[in-house]
Structures are given as C-alpha cells and as structure tokens.
mmCIF file of C-alpha atoms and ligand atoms in Angstrom:
data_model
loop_
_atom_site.group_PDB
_atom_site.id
_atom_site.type_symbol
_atom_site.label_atom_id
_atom_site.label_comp_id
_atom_site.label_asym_id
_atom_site.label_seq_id
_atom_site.Cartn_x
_atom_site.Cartn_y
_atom_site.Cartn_z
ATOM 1 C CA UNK K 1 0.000 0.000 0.000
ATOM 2 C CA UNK K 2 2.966 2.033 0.605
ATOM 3 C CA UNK K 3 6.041 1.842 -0.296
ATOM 4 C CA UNK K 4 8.123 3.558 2.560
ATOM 5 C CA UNK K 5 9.520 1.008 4.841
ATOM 6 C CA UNK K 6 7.920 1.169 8.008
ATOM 7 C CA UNK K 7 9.516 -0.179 11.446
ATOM 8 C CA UNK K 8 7.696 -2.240 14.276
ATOM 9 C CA UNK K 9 8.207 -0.129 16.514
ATOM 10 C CA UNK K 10 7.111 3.417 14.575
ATOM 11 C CA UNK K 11 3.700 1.165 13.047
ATOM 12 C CA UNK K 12 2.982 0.594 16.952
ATOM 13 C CA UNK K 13 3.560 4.437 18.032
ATOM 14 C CA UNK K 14 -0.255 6.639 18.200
ATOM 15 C CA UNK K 15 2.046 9.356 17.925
ATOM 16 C CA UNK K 16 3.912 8.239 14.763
ATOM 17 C CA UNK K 17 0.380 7.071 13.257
ATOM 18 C CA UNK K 18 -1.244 10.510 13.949
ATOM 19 C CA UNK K 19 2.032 12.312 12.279
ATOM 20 C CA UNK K 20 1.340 10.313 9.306
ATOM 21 C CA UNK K 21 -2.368 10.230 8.882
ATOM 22 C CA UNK K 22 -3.645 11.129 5.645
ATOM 23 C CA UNK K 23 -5.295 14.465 5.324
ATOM 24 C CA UNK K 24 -5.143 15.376 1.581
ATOM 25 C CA UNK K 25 -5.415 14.593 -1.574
ATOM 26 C CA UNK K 26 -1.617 13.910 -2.401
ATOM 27 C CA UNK K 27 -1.701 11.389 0.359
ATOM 28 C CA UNK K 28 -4.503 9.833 -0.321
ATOM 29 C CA UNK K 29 -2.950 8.912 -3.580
ATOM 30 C CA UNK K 30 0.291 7.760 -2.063
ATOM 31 C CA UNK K 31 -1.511 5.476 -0.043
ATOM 32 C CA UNK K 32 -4.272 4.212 -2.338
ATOM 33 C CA UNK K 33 -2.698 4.597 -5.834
ATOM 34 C CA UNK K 34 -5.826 2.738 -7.574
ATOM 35 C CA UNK K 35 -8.490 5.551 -6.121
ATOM 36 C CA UNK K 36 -10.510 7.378 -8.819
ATOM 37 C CA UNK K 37 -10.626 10.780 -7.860
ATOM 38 C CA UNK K 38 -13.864 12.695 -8.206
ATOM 39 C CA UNK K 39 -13.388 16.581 -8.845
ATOM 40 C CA UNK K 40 -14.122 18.803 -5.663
ATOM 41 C CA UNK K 41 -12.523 16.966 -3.135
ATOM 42 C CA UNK K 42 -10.554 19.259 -2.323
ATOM 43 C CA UNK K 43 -13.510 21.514 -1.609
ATOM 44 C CA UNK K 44 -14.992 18.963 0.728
ATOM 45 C CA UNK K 45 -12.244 17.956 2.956
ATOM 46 C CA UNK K 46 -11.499 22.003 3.669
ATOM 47 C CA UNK K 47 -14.533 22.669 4.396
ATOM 48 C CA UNK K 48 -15.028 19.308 6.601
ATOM 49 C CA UNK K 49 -11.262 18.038 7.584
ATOM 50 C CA UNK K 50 -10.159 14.309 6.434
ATOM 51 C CA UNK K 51 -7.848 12.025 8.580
ATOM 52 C CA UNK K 52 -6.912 8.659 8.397
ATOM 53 C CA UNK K 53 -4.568 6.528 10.524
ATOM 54 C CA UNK K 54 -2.169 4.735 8.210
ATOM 55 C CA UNK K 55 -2.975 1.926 10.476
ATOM 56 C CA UNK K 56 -7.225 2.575 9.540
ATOM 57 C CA UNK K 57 -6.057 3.274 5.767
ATOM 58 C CA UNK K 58 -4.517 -0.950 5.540
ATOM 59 C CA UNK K 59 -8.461 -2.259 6.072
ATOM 60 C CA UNK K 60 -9.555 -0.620 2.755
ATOM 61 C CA UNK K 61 -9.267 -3.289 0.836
ATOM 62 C CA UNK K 62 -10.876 -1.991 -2.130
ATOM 63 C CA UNK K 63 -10.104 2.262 -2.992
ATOM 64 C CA UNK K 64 -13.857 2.764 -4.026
ATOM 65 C CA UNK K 65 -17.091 3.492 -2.136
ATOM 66 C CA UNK K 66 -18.258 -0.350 -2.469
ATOM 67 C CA UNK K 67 -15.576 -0.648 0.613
ATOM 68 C CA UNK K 68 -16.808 -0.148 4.229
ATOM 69 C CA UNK K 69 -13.841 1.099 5.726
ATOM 70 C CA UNK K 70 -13.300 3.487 1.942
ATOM 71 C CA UNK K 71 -16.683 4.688 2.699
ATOM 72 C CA UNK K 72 -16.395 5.798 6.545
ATOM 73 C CA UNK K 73 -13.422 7.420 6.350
ATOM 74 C CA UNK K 74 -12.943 9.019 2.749
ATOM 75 C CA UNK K 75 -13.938 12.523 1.719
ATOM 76 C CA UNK K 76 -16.495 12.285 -0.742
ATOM 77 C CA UNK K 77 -18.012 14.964 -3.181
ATOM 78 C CA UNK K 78 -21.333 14.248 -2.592
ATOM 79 C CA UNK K 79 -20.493 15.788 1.338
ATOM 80 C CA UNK K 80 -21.175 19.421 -0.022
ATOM 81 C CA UNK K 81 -23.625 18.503 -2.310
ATOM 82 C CA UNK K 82 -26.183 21.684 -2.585
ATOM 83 C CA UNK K 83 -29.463 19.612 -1.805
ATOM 84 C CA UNK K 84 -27.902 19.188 1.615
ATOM 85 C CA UNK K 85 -28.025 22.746 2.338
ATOM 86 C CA UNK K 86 -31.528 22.449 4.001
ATOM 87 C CA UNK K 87 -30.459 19.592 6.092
ATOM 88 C CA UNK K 88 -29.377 21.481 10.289
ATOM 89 C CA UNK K 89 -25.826 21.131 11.155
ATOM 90 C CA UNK K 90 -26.917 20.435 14.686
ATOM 91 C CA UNK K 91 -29.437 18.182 14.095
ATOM 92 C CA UNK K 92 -29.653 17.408 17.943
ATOM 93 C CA UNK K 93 -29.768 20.959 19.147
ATOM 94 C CA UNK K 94 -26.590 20.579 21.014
ATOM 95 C CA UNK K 95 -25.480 23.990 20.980
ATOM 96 C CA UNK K 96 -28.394 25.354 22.628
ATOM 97 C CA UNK K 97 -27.731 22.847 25.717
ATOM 98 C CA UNK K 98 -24.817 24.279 27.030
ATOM 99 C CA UNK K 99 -25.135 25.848 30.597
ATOM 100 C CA UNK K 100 -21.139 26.196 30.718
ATOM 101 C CA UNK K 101 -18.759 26.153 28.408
ATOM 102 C CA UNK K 102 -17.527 22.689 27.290
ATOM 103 C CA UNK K 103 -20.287 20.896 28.666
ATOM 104 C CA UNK K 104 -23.618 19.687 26.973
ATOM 105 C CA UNK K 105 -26.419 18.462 29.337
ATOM 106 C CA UNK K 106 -30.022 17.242 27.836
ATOM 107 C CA UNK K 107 -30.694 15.369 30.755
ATOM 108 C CA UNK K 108 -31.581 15.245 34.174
ATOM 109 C CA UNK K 109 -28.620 13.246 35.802
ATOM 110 C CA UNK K 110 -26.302 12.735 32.356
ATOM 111 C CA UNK K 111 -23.863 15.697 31.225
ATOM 112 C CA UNK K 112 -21.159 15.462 28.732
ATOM 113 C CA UNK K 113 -17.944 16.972 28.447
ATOM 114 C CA UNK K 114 -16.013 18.322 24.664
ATOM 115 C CA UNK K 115 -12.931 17.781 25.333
ATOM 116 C CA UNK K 116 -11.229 17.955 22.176
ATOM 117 C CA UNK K 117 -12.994 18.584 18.468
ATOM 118 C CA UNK K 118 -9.593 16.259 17.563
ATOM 119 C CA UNK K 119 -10.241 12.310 16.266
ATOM 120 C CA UNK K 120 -7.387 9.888 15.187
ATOM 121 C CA UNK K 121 -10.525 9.543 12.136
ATOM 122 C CA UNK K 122 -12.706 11.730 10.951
ATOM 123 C CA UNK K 123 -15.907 9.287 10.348
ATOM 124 C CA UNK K 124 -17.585 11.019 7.456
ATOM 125 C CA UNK K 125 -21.009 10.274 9.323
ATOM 126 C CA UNK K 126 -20.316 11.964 12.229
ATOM 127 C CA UNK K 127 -23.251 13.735 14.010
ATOM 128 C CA UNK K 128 -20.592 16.267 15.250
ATOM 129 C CA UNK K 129 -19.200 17.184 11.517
ATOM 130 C CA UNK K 130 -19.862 21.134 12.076
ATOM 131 C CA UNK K 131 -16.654 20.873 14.720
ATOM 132 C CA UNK K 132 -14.918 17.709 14.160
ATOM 133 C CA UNK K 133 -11.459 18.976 13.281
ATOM 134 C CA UNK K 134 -11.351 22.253 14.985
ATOM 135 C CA UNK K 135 -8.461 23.640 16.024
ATOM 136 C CA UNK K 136 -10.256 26.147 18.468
ATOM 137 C CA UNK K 137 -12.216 23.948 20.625
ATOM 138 C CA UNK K 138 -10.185 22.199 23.748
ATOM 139 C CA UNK K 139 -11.144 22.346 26.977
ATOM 140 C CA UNK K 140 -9.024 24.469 29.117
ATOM 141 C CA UNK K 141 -7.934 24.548 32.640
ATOM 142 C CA UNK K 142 -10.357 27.574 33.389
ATOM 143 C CA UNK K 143 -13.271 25.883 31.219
ATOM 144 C CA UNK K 144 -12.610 22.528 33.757
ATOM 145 C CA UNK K 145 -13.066 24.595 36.688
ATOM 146 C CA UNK K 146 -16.389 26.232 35.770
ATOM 147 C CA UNK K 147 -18.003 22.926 34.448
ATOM 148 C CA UNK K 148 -16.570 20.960 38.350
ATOM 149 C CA UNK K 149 -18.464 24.466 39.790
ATOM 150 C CA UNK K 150 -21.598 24.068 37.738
ATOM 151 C CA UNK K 151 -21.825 19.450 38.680
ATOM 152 C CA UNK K 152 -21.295 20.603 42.448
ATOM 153 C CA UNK K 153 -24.343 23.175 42.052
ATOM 154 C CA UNK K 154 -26.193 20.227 40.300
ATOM 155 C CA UNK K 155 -25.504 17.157 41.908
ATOM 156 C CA UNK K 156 -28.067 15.278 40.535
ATOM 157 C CA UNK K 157 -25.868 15.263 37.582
ATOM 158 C CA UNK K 158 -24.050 11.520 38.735
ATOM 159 C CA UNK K 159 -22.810 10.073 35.420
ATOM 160 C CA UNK K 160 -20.502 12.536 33.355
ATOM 161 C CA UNK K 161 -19.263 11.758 29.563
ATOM 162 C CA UNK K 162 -16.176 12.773 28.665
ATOM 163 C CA UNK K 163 -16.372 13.118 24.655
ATOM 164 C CA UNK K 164 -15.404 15.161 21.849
ATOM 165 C CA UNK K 165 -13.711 14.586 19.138
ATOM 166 C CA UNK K 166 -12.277 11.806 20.984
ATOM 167 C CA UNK K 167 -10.652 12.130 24.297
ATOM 168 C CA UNK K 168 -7.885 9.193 24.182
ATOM 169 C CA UNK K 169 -6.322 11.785 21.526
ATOM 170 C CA UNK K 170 -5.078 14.271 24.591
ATOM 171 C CA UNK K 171 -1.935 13.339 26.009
ATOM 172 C CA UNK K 172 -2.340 11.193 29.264
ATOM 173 C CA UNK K 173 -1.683 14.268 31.736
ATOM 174 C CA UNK K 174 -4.543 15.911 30.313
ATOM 175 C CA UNK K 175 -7.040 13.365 30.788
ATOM 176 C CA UNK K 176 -5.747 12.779 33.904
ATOM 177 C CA UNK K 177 -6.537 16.606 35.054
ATOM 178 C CA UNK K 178 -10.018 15.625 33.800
ATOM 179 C CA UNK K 179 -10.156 12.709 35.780
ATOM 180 C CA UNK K 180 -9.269 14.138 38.695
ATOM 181 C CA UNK K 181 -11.281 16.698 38.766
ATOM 182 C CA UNK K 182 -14.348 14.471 38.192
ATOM 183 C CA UNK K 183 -13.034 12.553 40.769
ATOM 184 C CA UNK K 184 -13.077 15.044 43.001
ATOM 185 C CA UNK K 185 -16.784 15.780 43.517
ATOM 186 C CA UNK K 186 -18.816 13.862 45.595
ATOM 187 C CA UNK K 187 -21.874 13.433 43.227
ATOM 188 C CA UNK K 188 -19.872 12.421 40.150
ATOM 189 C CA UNK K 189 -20.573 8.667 40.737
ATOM 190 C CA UNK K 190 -19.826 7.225 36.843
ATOM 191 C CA UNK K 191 -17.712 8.689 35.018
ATOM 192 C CA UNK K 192 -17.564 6.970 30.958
ATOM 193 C CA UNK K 193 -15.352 7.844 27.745
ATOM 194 C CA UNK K 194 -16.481 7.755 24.836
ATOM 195 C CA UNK K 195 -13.749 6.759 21.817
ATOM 196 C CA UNK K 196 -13.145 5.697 18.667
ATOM 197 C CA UNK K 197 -9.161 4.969 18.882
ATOM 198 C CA UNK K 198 -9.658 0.817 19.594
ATOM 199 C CA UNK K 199 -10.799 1.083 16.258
ATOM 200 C CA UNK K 200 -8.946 3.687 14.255
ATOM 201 C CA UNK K 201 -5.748 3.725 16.787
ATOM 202 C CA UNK K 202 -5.908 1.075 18.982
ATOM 203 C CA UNK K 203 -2.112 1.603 19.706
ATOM 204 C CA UNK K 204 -3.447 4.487 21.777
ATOM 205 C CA UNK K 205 -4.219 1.876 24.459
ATOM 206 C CA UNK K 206 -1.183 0.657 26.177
ATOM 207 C CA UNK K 207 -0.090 -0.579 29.597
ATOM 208 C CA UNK K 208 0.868 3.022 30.439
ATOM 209 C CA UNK K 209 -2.688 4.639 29.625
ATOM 210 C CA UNK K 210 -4.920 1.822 31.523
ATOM 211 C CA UNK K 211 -2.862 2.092 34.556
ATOM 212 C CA UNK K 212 -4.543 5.543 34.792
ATOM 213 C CA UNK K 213 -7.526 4.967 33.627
ATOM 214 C CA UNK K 214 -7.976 1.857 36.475
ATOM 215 C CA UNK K 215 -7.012 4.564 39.022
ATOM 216 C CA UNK K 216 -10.473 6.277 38.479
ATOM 217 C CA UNK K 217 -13.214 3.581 38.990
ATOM 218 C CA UNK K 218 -16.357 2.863 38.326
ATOM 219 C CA UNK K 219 -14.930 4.088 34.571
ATOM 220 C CA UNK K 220 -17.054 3.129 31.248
ATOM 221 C CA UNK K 221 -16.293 3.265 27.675
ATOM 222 C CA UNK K 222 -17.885 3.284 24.734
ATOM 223 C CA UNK K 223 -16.392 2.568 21.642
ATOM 224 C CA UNK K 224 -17.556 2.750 17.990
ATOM 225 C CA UNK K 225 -17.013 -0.753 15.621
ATOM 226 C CA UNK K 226 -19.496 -0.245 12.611
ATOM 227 C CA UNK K 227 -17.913 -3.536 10.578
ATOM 228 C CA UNK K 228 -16.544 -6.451 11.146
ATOM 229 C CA UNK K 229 -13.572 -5.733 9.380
ATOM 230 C CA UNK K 230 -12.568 -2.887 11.983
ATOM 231 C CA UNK K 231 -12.155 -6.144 14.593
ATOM 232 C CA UNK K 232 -8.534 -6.807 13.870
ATOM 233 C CA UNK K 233 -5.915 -8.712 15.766
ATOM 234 C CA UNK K 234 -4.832 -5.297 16.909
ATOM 235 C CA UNK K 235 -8.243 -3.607 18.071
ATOM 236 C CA UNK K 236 -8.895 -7.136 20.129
ATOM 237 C CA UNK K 237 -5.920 -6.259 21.649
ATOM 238 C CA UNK K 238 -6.820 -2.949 23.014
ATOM 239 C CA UNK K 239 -10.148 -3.995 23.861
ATOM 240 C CA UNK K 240 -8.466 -6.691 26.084
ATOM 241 C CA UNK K 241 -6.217 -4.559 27.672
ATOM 242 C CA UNK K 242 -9.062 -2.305 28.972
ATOM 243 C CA UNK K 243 -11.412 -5.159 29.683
ATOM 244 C CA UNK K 244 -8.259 -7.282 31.877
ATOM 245 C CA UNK K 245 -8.307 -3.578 33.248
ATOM 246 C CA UNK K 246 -11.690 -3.602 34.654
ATOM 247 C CA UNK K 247 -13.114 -1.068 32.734
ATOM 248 C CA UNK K 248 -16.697 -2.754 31.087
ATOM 249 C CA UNK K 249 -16.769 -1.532 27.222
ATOM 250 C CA UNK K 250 -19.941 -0.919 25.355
ATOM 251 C CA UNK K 251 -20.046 -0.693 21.660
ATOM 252 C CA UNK K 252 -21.935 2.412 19.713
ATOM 253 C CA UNK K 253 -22.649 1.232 16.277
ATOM 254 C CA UNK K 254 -24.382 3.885 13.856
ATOM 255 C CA UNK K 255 -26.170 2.468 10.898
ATOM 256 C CA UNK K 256 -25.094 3.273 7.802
ATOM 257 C CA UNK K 257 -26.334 2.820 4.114
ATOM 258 C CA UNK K 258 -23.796 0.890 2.219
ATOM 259 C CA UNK K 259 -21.920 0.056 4.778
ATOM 260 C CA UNK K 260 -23.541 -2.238 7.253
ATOM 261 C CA UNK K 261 -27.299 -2.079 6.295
ATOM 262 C CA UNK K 262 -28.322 -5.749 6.253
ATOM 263 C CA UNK K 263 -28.540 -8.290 8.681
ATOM 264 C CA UNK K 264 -25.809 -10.826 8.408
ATOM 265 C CA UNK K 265 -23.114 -8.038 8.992
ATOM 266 C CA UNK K 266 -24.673 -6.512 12.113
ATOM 267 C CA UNK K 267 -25.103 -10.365 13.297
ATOM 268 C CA UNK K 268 -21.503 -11.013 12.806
ATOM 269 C CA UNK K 269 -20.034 -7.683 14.215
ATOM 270 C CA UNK K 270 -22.553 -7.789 17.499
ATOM 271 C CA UNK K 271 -21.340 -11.844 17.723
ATOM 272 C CA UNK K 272 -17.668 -10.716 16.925
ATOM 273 C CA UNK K 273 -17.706 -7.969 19.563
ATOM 274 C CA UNK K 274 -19.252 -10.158 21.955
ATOM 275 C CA UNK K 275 -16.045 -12.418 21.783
ATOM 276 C CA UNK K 276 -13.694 -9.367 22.168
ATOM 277 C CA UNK K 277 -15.640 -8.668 25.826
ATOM 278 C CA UNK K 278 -17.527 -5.604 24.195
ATOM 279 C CA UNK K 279 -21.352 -5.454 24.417
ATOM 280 C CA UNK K 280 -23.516 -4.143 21.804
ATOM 281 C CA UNK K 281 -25.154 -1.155 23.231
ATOM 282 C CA UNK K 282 -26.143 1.071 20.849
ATOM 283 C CA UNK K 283 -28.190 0.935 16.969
ATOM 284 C CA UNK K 284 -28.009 4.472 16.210
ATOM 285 C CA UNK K 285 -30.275 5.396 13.507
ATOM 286 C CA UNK K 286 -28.360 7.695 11.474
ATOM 287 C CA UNK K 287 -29.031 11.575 11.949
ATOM 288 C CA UNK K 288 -30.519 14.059 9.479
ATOM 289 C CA UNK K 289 -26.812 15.810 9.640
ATOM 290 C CA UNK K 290 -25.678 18.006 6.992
ATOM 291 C CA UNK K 291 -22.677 16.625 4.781
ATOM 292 C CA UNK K 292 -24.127 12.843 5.808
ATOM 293 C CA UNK K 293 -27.231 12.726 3.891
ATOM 294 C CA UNK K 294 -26.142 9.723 1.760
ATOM 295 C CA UNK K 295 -25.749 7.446 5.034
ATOM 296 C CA UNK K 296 -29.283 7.484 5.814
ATOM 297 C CA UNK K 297 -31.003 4.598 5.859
ATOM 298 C CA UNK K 298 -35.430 4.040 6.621
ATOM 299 C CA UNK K 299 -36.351 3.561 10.005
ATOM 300 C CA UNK K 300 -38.209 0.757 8.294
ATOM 301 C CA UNK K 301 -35.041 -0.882 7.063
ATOM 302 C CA UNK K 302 -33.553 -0.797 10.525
ATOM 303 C CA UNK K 303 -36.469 -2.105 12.089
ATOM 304 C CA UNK K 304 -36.108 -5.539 9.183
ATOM 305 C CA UNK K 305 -33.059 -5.674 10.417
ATOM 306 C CA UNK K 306 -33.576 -5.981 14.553
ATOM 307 C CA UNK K 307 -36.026 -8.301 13.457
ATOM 308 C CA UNK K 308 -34.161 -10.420 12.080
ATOM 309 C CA UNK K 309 -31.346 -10.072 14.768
ATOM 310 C CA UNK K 310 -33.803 -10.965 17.546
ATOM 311 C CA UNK K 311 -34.171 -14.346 16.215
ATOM 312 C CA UNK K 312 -30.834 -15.133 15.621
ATOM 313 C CA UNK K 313 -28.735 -13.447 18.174
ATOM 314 C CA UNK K 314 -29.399 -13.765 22.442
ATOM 315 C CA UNK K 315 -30.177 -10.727 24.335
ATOM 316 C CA UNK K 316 -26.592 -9.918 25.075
ATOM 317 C CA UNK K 317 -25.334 -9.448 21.671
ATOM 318 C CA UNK K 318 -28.231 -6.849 20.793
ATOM 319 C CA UNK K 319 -27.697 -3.431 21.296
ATOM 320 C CA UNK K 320 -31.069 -0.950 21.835
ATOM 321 C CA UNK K 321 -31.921 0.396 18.342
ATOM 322 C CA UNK K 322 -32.570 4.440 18.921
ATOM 323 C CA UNK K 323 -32.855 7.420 17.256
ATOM 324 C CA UNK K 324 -31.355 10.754 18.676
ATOM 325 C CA UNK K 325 -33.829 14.000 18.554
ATOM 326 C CA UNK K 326 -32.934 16.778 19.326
ATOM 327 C CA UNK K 327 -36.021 17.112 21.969
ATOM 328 C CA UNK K 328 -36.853 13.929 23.846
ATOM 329 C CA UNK K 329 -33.143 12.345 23.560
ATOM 330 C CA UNK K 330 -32.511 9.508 23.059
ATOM 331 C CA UNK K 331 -35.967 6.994 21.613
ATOM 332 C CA UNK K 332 -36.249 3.315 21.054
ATOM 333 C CA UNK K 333 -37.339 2.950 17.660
HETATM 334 C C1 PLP S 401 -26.312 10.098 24.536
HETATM 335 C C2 PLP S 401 -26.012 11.164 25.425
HETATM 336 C C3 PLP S 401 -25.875 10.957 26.819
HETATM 337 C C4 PLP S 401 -25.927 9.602 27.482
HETATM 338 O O1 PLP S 401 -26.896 8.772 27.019
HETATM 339 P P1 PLP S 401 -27.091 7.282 27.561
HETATM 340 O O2 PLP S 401 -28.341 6.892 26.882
HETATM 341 O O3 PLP S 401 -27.204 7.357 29.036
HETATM 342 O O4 PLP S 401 -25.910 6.491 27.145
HETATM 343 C C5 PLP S 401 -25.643 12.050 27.609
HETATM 344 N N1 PLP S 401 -25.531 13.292 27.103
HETATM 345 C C6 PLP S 401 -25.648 13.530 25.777
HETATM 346 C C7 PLP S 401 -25.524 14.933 25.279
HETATM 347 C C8 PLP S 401 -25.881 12.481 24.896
HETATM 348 O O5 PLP S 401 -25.973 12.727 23.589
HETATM 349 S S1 SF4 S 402 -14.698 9.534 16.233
HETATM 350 FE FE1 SF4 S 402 -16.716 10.240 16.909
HETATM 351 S S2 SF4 S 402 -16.535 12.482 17.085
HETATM 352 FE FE2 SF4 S 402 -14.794 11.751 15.851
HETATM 353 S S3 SF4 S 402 -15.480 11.920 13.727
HETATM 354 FE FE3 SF4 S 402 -15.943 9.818 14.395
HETATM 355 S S4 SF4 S 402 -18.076 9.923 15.126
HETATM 356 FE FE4 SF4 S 402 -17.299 12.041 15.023
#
C-alpha cells in the first residue's frame, strides 16, 4: 500500500500514526494509488477536515465506495452537495444545551464533556461534523473549573461523559486533570469515555494509559465498531487490555447505508464484539446531519433488520436500536 519502509516499533507508536495520517489529496494517492478521484474533493475535505490513521487506511481493501472502511473514512463529493443545504448542522440541538462552556447536558442526571474537536478519524457520518477537526475547541484549565463548579451546584448530575472529538487523543496528563477533577466531587458517581481509537488507533491503548484509567473507577467506555472488518488482531488487543483492566466496554454502532445495512453483517459484528468482551449497546439510527445525507437509511429498514437479529442473536449481543432528537433524547425505535 505504501512503499516507505515502516519499522515495528514506529507502526505501533499513536504518535507516529497521527504524524502520518492522511489528510489530503496527495496522500490519499500515495496510499491508495488505484483511487478514482472525483473533482471537488478538495472543496470537501477544507470545508469538513479528512484524517486517516495509516494503520485505519490498511483495512480498505478496495479504494472505491463499495468498501466499508473506503466509505467511513474518505472525503467524498457528494459531502457538499447543494441539496444538503436544508439539512441542520446540529441536528440534535446541542449547541443550545450548554449551561457552561464545554459541557452539553439534555438530561436530568447525564452531562457530557467536549474535550477535544480532535479524532485519530474523521468518520464522514459523524453527528458532530460542524466541529470535528477544529483547532479552536479544547477544553481548558479555566473551562474545567467552571463545568466541576456548575456538577457541584447540580448534583443530581451523577454520570458525566467525557467526549469530543475523541478524548484518548489528549496526552495522558490531560485526561488525567479531567479525571481528577471528576473525581473530586462527591456526586460524580460514573464517570464513561467515549472513543473511537480501539478502532482507528488502537495503539493508543497501552499498559501506560490503563494504569490511569484503572485509578479512576467505576470508569465506562464506549467505543464505535461499525464492521466487522474494523475487529482486527490489533483492536482485540486494546479492547483486552481495557477489559483485563476492569473497565466494562460498550459498543456504539451507527447504521449506515452501504456500509452495514443488512442483517448478516450486524449479526456477525454484534457476535464478533461479543467475543472481544464488548457489548452491543447502541443501533443508532443515522441523523438528518448536513454533509451525511447519503448514510441514511429508513427507520423501516432498521427495524427488518432488529427483526431479524432478535431471532438469531441472544439478548446480550443486541444493542437498543434508537434514534437521537434533538427534543426527547434519546428513543427506542
Ligand atoms: C447520549 C447522550 C448521553 C448519554 O446517554 P445514555 O443513553 O445514558 O448512554 C448524555 N448526554 C448527551 C448529550 C448524549 O448525547
Ligand atoms: S470519532 Fe466520533 S466524534 Fe470523531 S469523527 Fe468519528 S463519530 Fe465524530
């Protein structure tokens, strides 16, 4: 795929991976030399950013949108396509649930924190596409304080997400000043991360990172596997790591046309991630985001599906089919 020579020990680095992530068009080509380009990509990944691990870029197996992995992570034309322009760019209303900076509360006794806008990959689904990339948002040490002041003025706030972007991309110290200061208040009683790097940089997790993580029990995290293909030798051994670990890991898959609409794929990634020690937990039905509209599936084709899942997977493999609105939450569809 490429035809610099590549050491062990620089393949295993996050750091090395996220220096050499492709986030253009040149190196897009130097790493899939087959792909057809289409004109006005350009246009779409400045306008919403591209990155791919090197590490993500080696389970494309085929450099055209018929490929799962292609399709999640590629820039595509179709992204800025005018007939999107009526679709919102916050389709969940996120922005206007903000009491402090950083911090995003639509319920009760749930808040979640933005850490970073950064991801190792920038899933071209994501509900979060109007910030995903951007350099301005990270939380800082001021914007910490105020959102530990606001959870100790609302302490029926007990179960705080730390999110983004995706927080395993800060450095450990950082997340470990989040930590802490979670840690710190009385009420806090879960604390969860949600992340993608098991599956785009699952060299992120190593022996050094779960030590702090165990530190800060009960800890949860959610992950994101949309195909089986993502469960590699290397993502089972992450997910391992921060199951031995005691951390329990919950799987958000989002349902996407092309990619994993049918039956027999969702029954072998929810059996697949079963074996890894990660439980299904979430079917999102994909949001009416601008720049996504060609990942949208029925309701009525992801209702088949469950159907068919019920009878052929048990009750642990089968994560709760929902759909996110931007008024009532989360629903069970
Ligand atoms: C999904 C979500 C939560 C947590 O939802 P659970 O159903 O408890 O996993 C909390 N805050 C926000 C903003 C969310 O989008
Ligand atoms: S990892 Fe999450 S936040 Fe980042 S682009 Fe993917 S879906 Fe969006």
């Amino acid at each position: 795929m490429t035809s610099e020579i590549v050491n062990n020990r620089e393949w295993n680095s996050w750091r090395w991976q996220l220096r050499h992530s492709i986030r253009s068009l040149g190196q897009l080509k130097k790493y899939l030399p087959r792909i057809r380009i289409t004109s006005g990509l350009e246009k779409v990944y400045k306008r919403y950013p591209m990155a791919i691990t090197p590490y993500y870029a080696k389970l494309i197996h085929h450099p055209d949108d018929s490929d799962p992995v292609f399709r999640i992570a590629v820039a595509q034309a179709i992204e800025i396509d005018d007939k999107d322009s009526v679709l919102p760019e916050d389709p969940l209303g996120e922005d206007r649930h903000v009491p402090v900076a950083g911090l995003i509360r639509r319920y009760k006794n749930r808040a979640l924190i933005i850490s970073t806008a950064q991801c190792a990959v920038f899933c071209r689904h994501c509900s979060r596409k109007r910030f995903a990339g951007s350099h301005s948002i990270r939380l800082t040490g001021t914007e910490l304080k105020n959102i530990c002041t606001y959870l100790k003025q609302n302490p029926e706030i007990n179960d705080v997400i730390i999110s983004g972007g995706d927080p395993l991309l800060l450095d450990n110290s950082s997340l470990k000043s989040i930590l802490l200061a979670l840690r710190s208040i009385k009420s806090v009683e879960i604390i969860r991360i949600g992340t993608r790097t098991p599956v785009v940089l699952p060299m992120r997790i190593n022996a050094r990172l779960v030590n702090t993580l165990k530190e800060f029990h009960p800890l949860y995290i959610n992950t994101h596997f949309n195909h089986p293909v993502e469960i590699t030798r290397e993502a089972t051994r992450a997910c391992a790591l921060l199951a031995d670990a005691g951390i329990p890991l919950g799987n958000q898959t989002v349902l996407l046309k092309n990619v994993n609409d049918n039956a027999a794929v969702l029954a072998e990634l929810f059996n697949n991630l079963l074996k890894i020690r990660v439980k299904p937990y979430y079917l999102f039905h994909c949001d009416s985001v601008k720049g996504a509209r060609h990942f949208k599936t029925s309701v009525n084709t992801g209702r088949d599906i469950m159907k068919q899942l019920r009878s052929e997977l048990s009750q642990i493999a089968l994560p709760a089919y929902v759909m996110d609105t931007h008024d009532k939450g989360k629903i069970a569809l």
